[in-house]
Coordinates of C-alpha atoms and ligand atoms in Angstrom, one line a residue:
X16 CA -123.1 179.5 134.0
X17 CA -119.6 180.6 134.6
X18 CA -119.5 184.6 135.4
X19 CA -116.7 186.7 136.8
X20 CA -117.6 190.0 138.7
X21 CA -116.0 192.0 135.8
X22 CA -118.8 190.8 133.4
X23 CA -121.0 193.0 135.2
X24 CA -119.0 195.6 134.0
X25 CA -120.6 196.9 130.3
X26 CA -118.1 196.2 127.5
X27 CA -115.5 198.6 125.2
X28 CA -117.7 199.6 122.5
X29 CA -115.1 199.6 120.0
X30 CA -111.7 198.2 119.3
X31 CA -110.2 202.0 119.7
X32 CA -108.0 201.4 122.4
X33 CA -105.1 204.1 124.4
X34 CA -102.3 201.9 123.1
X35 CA -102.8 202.1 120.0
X36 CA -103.8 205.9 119.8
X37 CA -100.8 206.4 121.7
X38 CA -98.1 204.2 119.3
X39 CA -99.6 206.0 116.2
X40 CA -99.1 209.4 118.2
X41 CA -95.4 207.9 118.3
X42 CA -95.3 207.4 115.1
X43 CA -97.1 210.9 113.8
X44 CA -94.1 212.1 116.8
X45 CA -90.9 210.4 114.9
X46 CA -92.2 211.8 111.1
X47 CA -93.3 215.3 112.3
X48 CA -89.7 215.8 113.7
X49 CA -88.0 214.6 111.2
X50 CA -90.0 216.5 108.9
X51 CA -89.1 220.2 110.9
X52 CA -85.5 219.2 110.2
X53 CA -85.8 219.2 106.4
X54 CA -88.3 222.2 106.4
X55 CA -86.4 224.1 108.7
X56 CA -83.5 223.9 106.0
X57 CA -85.7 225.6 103.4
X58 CA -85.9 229.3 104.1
X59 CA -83.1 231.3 104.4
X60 CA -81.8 232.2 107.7
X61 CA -81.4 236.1 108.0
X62 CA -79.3 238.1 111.0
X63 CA -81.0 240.4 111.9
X64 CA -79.5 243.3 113.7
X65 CA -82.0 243.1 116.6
X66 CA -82.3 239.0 116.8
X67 CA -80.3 235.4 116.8
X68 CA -79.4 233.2 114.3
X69 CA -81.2 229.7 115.0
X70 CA -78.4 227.1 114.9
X71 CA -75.8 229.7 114.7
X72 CA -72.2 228.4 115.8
X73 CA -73.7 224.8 115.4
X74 CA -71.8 222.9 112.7
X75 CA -74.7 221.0 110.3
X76 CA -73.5 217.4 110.9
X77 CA -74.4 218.1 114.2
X78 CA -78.2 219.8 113.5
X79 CA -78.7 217.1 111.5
X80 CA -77.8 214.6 114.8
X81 CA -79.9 216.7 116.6
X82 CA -82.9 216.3 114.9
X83 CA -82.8 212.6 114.1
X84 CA -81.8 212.0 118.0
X85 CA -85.3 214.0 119.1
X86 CA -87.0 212.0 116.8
X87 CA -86.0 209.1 117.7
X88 CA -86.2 209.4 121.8
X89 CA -89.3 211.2 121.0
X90 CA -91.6 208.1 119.4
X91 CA -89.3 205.9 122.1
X92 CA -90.6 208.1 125.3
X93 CA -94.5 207.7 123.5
X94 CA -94.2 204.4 122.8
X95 CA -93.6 203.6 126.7
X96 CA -96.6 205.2 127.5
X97 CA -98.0 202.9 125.2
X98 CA -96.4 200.3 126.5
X99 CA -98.0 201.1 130.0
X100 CA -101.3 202.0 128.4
X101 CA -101.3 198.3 127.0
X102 CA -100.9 197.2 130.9
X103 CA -103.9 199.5 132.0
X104 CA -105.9 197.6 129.4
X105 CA -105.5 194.2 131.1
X106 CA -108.2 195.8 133.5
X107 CA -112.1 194.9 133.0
X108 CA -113.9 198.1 130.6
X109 CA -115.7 200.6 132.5
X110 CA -116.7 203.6 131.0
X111 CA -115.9 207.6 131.8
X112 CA -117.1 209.5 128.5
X113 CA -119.4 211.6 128.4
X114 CA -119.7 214.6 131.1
X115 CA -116.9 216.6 129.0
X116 CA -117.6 220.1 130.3
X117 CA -116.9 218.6 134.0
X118 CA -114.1 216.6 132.8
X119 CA -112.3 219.7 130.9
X120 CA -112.6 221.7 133.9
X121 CA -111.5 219.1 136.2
X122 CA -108.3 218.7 133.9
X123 CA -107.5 222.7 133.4
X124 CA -107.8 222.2 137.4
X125 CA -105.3 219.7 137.2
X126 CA -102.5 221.8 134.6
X127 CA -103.1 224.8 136.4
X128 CA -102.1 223.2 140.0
X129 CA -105.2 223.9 141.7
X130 CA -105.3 220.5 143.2
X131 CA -101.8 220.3 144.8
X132 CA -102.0 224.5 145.8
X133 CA -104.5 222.5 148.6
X134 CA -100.7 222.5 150.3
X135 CA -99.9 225.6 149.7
X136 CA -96.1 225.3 150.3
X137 CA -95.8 221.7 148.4
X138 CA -98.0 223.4 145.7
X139 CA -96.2 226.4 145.2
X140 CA -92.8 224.4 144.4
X141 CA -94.1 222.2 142.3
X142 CA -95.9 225.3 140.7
X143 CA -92.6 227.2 140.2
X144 CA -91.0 224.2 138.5
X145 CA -94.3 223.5 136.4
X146 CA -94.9 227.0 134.8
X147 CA -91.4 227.9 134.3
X148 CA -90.5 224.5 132.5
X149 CA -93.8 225.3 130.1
X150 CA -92.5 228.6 129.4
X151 CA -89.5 227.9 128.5
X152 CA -90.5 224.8 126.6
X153 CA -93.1 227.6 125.0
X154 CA -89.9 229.4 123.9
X155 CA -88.2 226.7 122.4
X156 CA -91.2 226.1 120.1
X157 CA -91.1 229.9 119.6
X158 CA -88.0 229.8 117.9
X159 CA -89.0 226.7 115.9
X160 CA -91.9 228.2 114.3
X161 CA -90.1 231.5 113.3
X162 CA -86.8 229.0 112.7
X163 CA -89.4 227.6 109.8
X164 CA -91.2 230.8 108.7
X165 CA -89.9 232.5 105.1
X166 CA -87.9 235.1 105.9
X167 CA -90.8 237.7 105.1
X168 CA -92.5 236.5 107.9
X169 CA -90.4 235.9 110.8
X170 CA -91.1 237.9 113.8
X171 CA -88.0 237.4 116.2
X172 CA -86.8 240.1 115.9
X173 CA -86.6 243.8 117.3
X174 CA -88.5 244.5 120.5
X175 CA -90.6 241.3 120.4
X176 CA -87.1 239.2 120.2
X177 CA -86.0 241.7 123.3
X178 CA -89.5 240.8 125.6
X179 CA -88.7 237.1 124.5
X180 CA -85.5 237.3 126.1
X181 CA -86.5 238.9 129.6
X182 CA -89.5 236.4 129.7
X183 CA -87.7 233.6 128.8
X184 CA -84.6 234.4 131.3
X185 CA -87.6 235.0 134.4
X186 CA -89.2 231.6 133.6
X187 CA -85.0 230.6 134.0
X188 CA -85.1 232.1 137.4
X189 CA -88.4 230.7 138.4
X190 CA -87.6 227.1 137.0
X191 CA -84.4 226.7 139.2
X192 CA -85.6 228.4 142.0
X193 CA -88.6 225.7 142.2
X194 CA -86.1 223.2 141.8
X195 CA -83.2 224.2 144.4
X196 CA -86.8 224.3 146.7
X197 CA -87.6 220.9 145.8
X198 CA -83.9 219.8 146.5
X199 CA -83.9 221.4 150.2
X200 CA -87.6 219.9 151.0
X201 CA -86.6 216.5 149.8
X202 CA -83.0 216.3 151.2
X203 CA -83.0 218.7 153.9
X204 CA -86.2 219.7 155.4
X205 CA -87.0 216.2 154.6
X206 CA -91.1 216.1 156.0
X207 CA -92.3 212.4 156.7
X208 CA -94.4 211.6 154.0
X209 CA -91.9 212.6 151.7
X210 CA -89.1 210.8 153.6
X211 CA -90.5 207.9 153.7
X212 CA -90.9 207.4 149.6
X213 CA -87.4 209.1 148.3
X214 CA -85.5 206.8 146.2
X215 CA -82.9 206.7 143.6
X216 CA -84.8 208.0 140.8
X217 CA -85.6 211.4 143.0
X218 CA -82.5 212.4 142.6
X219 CA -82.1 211.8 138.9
X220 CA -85.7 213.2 138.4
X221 CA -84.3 216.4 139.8
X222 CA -80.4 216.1 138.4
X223 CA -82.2 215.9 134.9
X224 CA -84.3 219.0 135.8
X225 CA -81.9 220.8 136.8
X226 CA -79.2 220.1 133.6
X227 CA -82.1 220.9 131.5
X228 CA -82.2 224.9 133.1
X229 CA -78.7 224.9 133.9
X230 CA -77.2 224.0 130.4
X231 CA -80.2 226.1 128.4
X232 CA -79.0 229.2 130.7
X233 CA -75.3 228.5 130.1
X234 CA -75.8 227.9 126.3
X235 CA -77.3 231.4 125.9
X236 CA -74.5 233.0 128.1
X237 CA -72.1 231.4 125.5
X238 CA -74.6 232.5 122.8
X239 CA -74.3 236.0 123.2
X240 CA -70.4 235.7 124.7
X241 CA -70.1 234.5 120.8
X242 CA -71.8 237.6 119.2
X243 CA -69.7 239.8 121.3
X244 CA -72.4 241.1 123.8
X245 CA -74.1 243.8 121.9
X246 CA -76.6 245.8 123.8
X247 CA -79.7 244.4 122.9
X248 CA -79.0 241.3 124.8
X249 CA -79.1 243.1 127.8
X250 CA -82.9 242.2 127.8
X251 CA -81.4 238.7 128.6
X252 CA -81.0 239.9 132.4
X253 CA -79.3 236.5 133.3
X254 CA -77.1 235.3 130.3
X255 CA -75.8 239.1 129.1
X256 CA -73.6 239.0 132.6
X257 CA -73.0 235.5 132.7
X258 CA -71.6 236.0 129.1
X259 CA -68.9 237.9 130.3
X260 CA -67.5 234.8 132.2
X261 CA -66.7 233.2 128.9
X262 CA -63.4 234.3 127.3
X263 CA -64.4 235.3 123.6
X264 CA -61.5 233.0 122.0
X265 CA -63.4 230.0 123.9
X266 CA -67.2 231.4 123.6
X267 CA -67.7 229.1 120.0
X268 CA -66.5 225.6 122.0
X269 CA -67.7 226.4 125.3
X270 CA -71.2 227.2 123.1
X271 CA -70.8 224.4 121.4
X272 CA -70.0 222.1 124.3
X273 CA -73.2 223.5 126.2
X274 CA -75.7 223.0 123.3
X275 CA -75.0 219.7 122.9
X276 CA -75.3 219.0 126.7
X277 CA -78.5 220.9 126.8
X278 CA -79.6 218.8 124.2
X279 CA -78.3 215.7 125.6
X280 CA -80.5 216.8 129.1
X281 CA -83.7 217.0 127.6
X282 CA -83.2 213.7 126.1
X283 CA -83.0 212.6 129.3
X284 CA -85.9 213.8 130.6
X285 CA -87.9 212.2 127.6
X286 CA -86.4 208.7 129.0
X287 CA -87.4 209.1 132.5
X288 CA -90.6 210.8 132.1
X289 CA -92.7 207.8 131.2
X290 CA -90.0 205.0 133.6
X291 CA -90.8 207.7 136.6
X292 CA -92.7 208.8 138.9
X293 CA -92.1 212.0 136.9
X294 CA -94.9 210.7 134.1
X295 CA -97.3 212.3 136.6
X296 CA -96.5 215.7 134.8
X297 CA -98.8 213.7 131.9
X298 CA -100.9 211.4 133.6
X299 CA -102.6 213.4 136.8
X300 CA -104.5 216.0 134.9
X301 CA -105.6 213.0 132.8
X302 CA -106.6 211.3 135.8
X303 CA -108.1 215.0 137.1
X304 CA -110.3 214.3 133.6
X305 CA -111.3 210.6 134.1
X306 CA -112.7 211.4 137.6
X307 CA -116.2 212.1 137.1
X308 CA -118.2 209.3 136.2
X309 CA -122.2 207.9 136.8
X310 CA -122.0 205.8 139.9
X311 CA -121.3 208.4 142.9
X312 CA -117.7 208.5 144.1
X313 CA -118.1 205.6 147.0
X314 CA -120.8 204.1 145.3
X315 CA -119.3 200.1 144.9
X316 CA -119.9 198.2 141.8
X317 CA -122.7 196.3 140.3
X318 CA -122.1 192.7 141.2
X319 CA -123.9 190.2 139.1
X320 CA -127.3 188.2 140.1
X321 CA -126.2 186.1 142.3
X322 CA -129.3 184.0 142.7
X323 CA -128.2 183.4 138.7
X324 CA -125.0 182.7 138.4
X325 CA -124.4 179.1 139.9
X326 CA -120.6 178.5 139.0
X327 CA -119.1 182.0 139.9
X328 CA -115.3 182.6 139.4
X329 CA -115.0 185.5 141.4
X330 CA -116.3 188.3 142.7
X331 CA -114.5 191.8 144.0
X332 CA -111.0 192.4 143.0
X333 CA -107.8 190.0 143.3
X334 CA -105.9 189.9 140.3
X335 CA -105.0 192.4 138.2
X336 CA -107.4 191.7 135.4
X337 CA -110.4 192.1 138.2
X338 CA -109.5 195.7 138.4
X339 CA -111.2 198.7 136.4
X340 CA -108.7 200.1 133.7
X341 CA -109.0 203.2 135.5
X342 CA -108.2 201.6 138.7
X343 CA -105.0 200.5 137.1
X344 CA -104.3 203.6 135.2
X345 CA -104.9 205.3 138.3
X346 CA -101.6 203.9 140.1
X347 CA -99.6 205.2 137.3
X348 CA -101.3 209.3 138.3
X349 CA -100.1 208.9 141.9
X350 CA -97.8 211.4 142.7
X351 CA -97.0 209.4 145.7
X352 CA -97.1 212.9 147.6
X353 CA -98.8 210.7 150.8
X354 CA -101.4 213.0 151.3
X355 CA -104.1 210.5 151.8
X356 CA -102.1 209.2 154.8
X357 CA -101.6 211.9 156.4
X358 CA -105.3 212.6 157.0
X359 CA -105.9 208.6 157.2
X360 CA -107.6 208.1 160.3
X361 CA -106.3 204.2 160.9
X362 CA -102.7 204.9 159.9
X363 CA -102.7 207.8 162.5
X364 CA -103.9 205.4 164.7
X365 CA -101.5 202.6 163.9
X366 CA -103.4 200.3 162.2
X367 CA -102.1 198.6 159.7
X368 CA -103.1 200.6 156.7
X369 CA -101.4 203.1 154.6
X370 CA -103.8 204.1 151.4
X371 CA -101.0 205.2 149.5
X372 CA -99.4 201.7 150.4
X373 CA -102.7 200.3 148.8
X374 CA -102.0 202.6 145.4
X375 CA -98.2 201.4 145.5
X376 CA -98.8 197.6 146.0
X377 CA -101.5 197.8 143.2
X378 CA -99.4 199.6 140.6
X379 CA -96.2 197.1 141.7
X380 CA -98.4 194.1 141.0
X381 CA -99.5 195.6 138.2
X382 CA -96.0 197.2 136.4
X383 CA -94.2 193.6 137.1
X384 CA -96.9 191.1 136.0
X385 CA -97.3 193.3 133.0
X386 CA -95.6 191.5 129.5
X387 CA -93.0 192.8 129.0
X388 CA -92.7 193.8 132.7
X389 CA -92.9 197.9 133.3
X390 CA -91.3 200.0 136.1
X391 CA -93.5 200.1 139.3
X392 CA -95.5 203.6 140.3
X393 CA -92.2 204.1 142.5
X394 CA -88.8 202.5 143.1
X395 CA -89.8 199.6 145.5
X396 CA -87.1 197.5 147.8
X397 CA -84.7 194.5 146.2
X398 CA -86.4 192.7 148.8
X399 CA -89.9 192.5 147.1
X400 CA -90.6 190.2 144.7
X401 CA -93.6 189.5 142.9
X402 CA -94.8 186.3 141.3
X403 CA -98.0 186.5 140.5
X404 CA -100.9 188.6 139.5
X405 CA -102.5 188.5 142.7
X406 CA -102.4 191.4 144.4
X407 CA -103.1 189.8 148.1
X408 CA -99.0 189.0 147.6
X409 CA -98.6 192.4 149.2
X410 CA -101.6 193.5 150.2
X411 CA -102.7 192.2 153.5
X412 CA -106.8 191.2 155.0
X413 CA -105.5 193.3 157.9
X414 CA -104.9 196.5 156.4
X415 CA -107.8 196.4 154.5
X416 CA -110.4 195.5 157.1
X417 CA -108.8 198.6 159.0
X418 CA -110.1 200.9 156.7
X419 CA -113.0 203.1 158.1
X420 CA -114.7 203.8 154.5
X421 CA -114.5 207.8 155.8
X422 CA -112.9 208.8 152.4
X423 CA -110.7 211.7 153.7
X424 CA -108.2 209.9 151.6
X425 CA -110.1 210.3 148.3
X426 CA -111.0 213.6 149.3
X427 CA -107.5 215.3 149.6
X428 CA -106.1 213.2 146.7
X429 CA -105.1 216.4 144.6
X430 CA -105.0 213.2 141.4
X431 CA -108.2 212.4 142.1
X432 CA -107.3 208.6 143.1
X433 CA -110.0 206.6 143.7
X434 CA -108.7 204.6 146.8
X435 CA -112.0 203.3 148.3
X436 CA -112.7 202.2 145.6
X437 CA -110.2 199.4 145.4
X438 CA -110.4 198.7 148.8
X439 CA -113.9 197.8 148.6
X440 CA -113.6 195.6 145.4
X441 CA -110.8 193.7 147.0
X442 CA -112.7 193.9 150.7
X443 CA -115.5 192.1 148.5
X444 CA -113.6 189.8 147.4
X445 CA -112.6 188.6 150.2
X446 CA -116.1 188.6 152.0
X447 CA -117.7 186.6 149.2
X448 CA -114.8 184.6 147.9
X449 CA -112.8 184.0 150.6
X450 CA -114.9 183.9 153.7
X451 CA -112.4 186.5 154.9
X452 CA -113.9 188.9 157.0
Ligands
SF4_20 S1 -111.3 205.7 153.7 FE1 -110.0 204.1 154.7 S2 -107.9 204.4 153.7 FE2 -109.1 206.3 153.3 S3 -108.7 207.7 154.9 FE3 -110.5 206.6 155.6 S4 -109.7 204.9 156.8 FE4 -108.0 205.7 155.6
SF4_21 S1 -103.1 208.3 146.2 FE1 -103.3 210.6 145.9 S2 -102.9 211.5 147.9 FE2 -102.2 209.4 148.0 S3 -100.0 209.5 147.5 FE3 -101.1 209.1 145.6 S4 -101.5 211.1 144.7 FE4 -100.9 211.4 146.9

């Protein structure tokens, strides 16, 4: 009898898998955009006297570009995290349904910041950036919907167009602010943990976040530059003075010019969020979700009979297949914030462990075995190379025999990462495979 220690693992009950949810969402993605492009051009588009015109100043060609564009980088952004969902899937089946009122909570934990306001600085940043990137993504979808509305029932206009303004313009100030914060703690104040992980892509994560607010804010000082300032749009407490930096025999190609660059930034941003460490914004609270479960956290897993099963492959965890889906999706939540090793009682002691290292190796192994190969959880150095599925490449006996089991690790993980957990599998492996112990 031939049994691997995943078979002890129950199986997927149906063929319904995240991939494929996730490329039909592409899909649904690319024909739904498309399709506001040709509805939008159905009712007329009044000016009001207290209002905007949607697409005003921008030439149709263009509108057109814009739509087809979004639609496009839209089903391509989804259809990496379906690429990446198809490389959690090469993990055994375990199952987390079930326990939804726990698991809804545990998620609205998880948008709402609860989890990472544990440091309250850290928290309150990432906060700032969070909320005011959902309000103002809010107000873009805002002006959709009344964009698409029959004129009798559009409703941006008059006061409500002049509290939309104000609220939009503080999420503005709130949005940069968080992100000129994040600048000076990553570059300047520069604390340990987070020293140690900056690469490359930090800067572009934040350059892109940082166009997005910069050229939105610019585009609506042009905006109202281009209408010729009228008094209303002094609820738009940032771009009404800002507009008066734009000559008004420039405002329509400086408009112009910022529109398309603020268009240009968020297509960015839908290229990096799922390459990234940035796709933690999407997969955290749905790690935050997938935490509970039946065996108690620290609990390891069943193993099979052993008194049984004569010709046994393997037992623990070694390759990448011999990991839990969620174990694997779980190196794509980490927000590699280093948390867990700060309060890790053998790195502070200078053993040769770093549980975040342990998430990091994982996910590497993982992203670069995976066909065709994916980015890794976080930059890693030229100098590492992988060649096989084995994740005892870069992960060492040594640092995970130093591992005390205490859990403080899992315990401040504001993702919910279950980090024992893996150590144990591969610690088992080790014990009952290779005699390594
Ligand atoms: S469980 Fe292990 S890895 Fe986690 S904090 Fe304790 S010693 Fe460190
Ligand atoms: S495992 Fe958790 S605590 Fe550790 S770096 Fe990742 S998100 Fe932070």
């Amino acid at each position: 009898m031939t049994m691997t220690d995943a078979e002890a693992e129950p199986k997927a009950p149906s063929r319904l898998s995240a991939s494929k949810v996730l490329g039909v969402i592409a899909g649904l993605a690319v024909v739904s955009t498309l399709a506001l492009w040709w509805l939008g051009s159905l009712p007329e588009e009044p000016d009001f006297t207290v209002g905007r015109v949607v697409f005003g100043n921008i030439p149709e060609l263009v509108v057109a570009m814009f739509y087809v564009i979004v639609a496009v980088f839209l089903g391509v952004s989804i259809g990496m995290f379906a690429q990446r969902a198809r490389n959690w899937e090469r993990g055994t089946w375990e199952s987390r349904s079930g326990d939804y009122k726990r698991r809804l909570h545990r998620f609205l934990e998880g948008m709402s910041m609860r989890t990472v306001m544990e440091d309250r600085a850290a928290g309150m940043m990432h906060a700032m950036i969070y909320y005011g990137f959902i309000v103002l993504f809010i107000g873009t979808v805002i002006l959709e919907i009344d964009h698409l509305l029959p004129v009798q029932f559009k409703f941006l206009h008059g006061v409500f167009y002049e509290g939309y303004s104000a609220v939009l313009d503080a999420a503005a100030v709130v949005y940069l602010t968080g992100i000129a914060w994040a600048v000076v703690r990553r570059y300047i104040v520069k604390p340990w943990r987070i020293r140690t992980k900056t690469r490359p892509e930090d800067a572009w994560i934040l350059f892109v976040l940082a166009a997005i607010g910069i050229t939105g804010l610019a585009t609506e000082a042009a905006r109202i530059a281009l209408v010729g300032q009228p008094s209303f749009e002094k609820w738009s407490f940032l771009g009404y003075p800002l507009s008066f930096l734009i000559p008004q025999a420039s405002a329509s190609g400086v408009h112009l010019v910022f529109w398309i660059s603020h268009v240009v930034a968020f297509v960015a941003f839908l290229v990096i969020l799922p390459v990234t460490k940035l796709r933690h914004m999407v997969t955290t609270p749905a790690d935050l979700a997938l935490s509970a479960r039946d065996r108690p956290k620290g609990a390891m897993r069943e193993v099979p009979n052993l008194m049984e099963a004569t010709d046994i492959e393997s037992i623990g965890a070694a390759t990448v297949a011999e990991f839990t889906w969620k174990q694997l999706f779980d190196t794509d939540a980490c927000t590699i914030c280093g948390r867990c090793t700060s309060v890790c009682p053998a790195n502070i002691t200078g053993k040769p462990l770093d549980p975040r290292e342990i998430i990091l190796k994982l996910g590497t192994v993982a992203s670069m075995t995976a066909t065709p190969p994916q980015s890794p959880p976080v930059g890693v150095d030229a100098a590492i190379t992988v060649t096989s599925d084995n994740v005892f490449q870069l992960i060492t006996p040594e640092e995970l025999w130093s591992c005390t089991t205490c859990r403080a690790c899992d315990q401040i993980c504001p993702a919910d990462i279950e980090i024992v957990d893996k150590i144990l599998d591969m610690r088992r492996y080790l014990s009952l495979m290779e005699a390594d112990f």
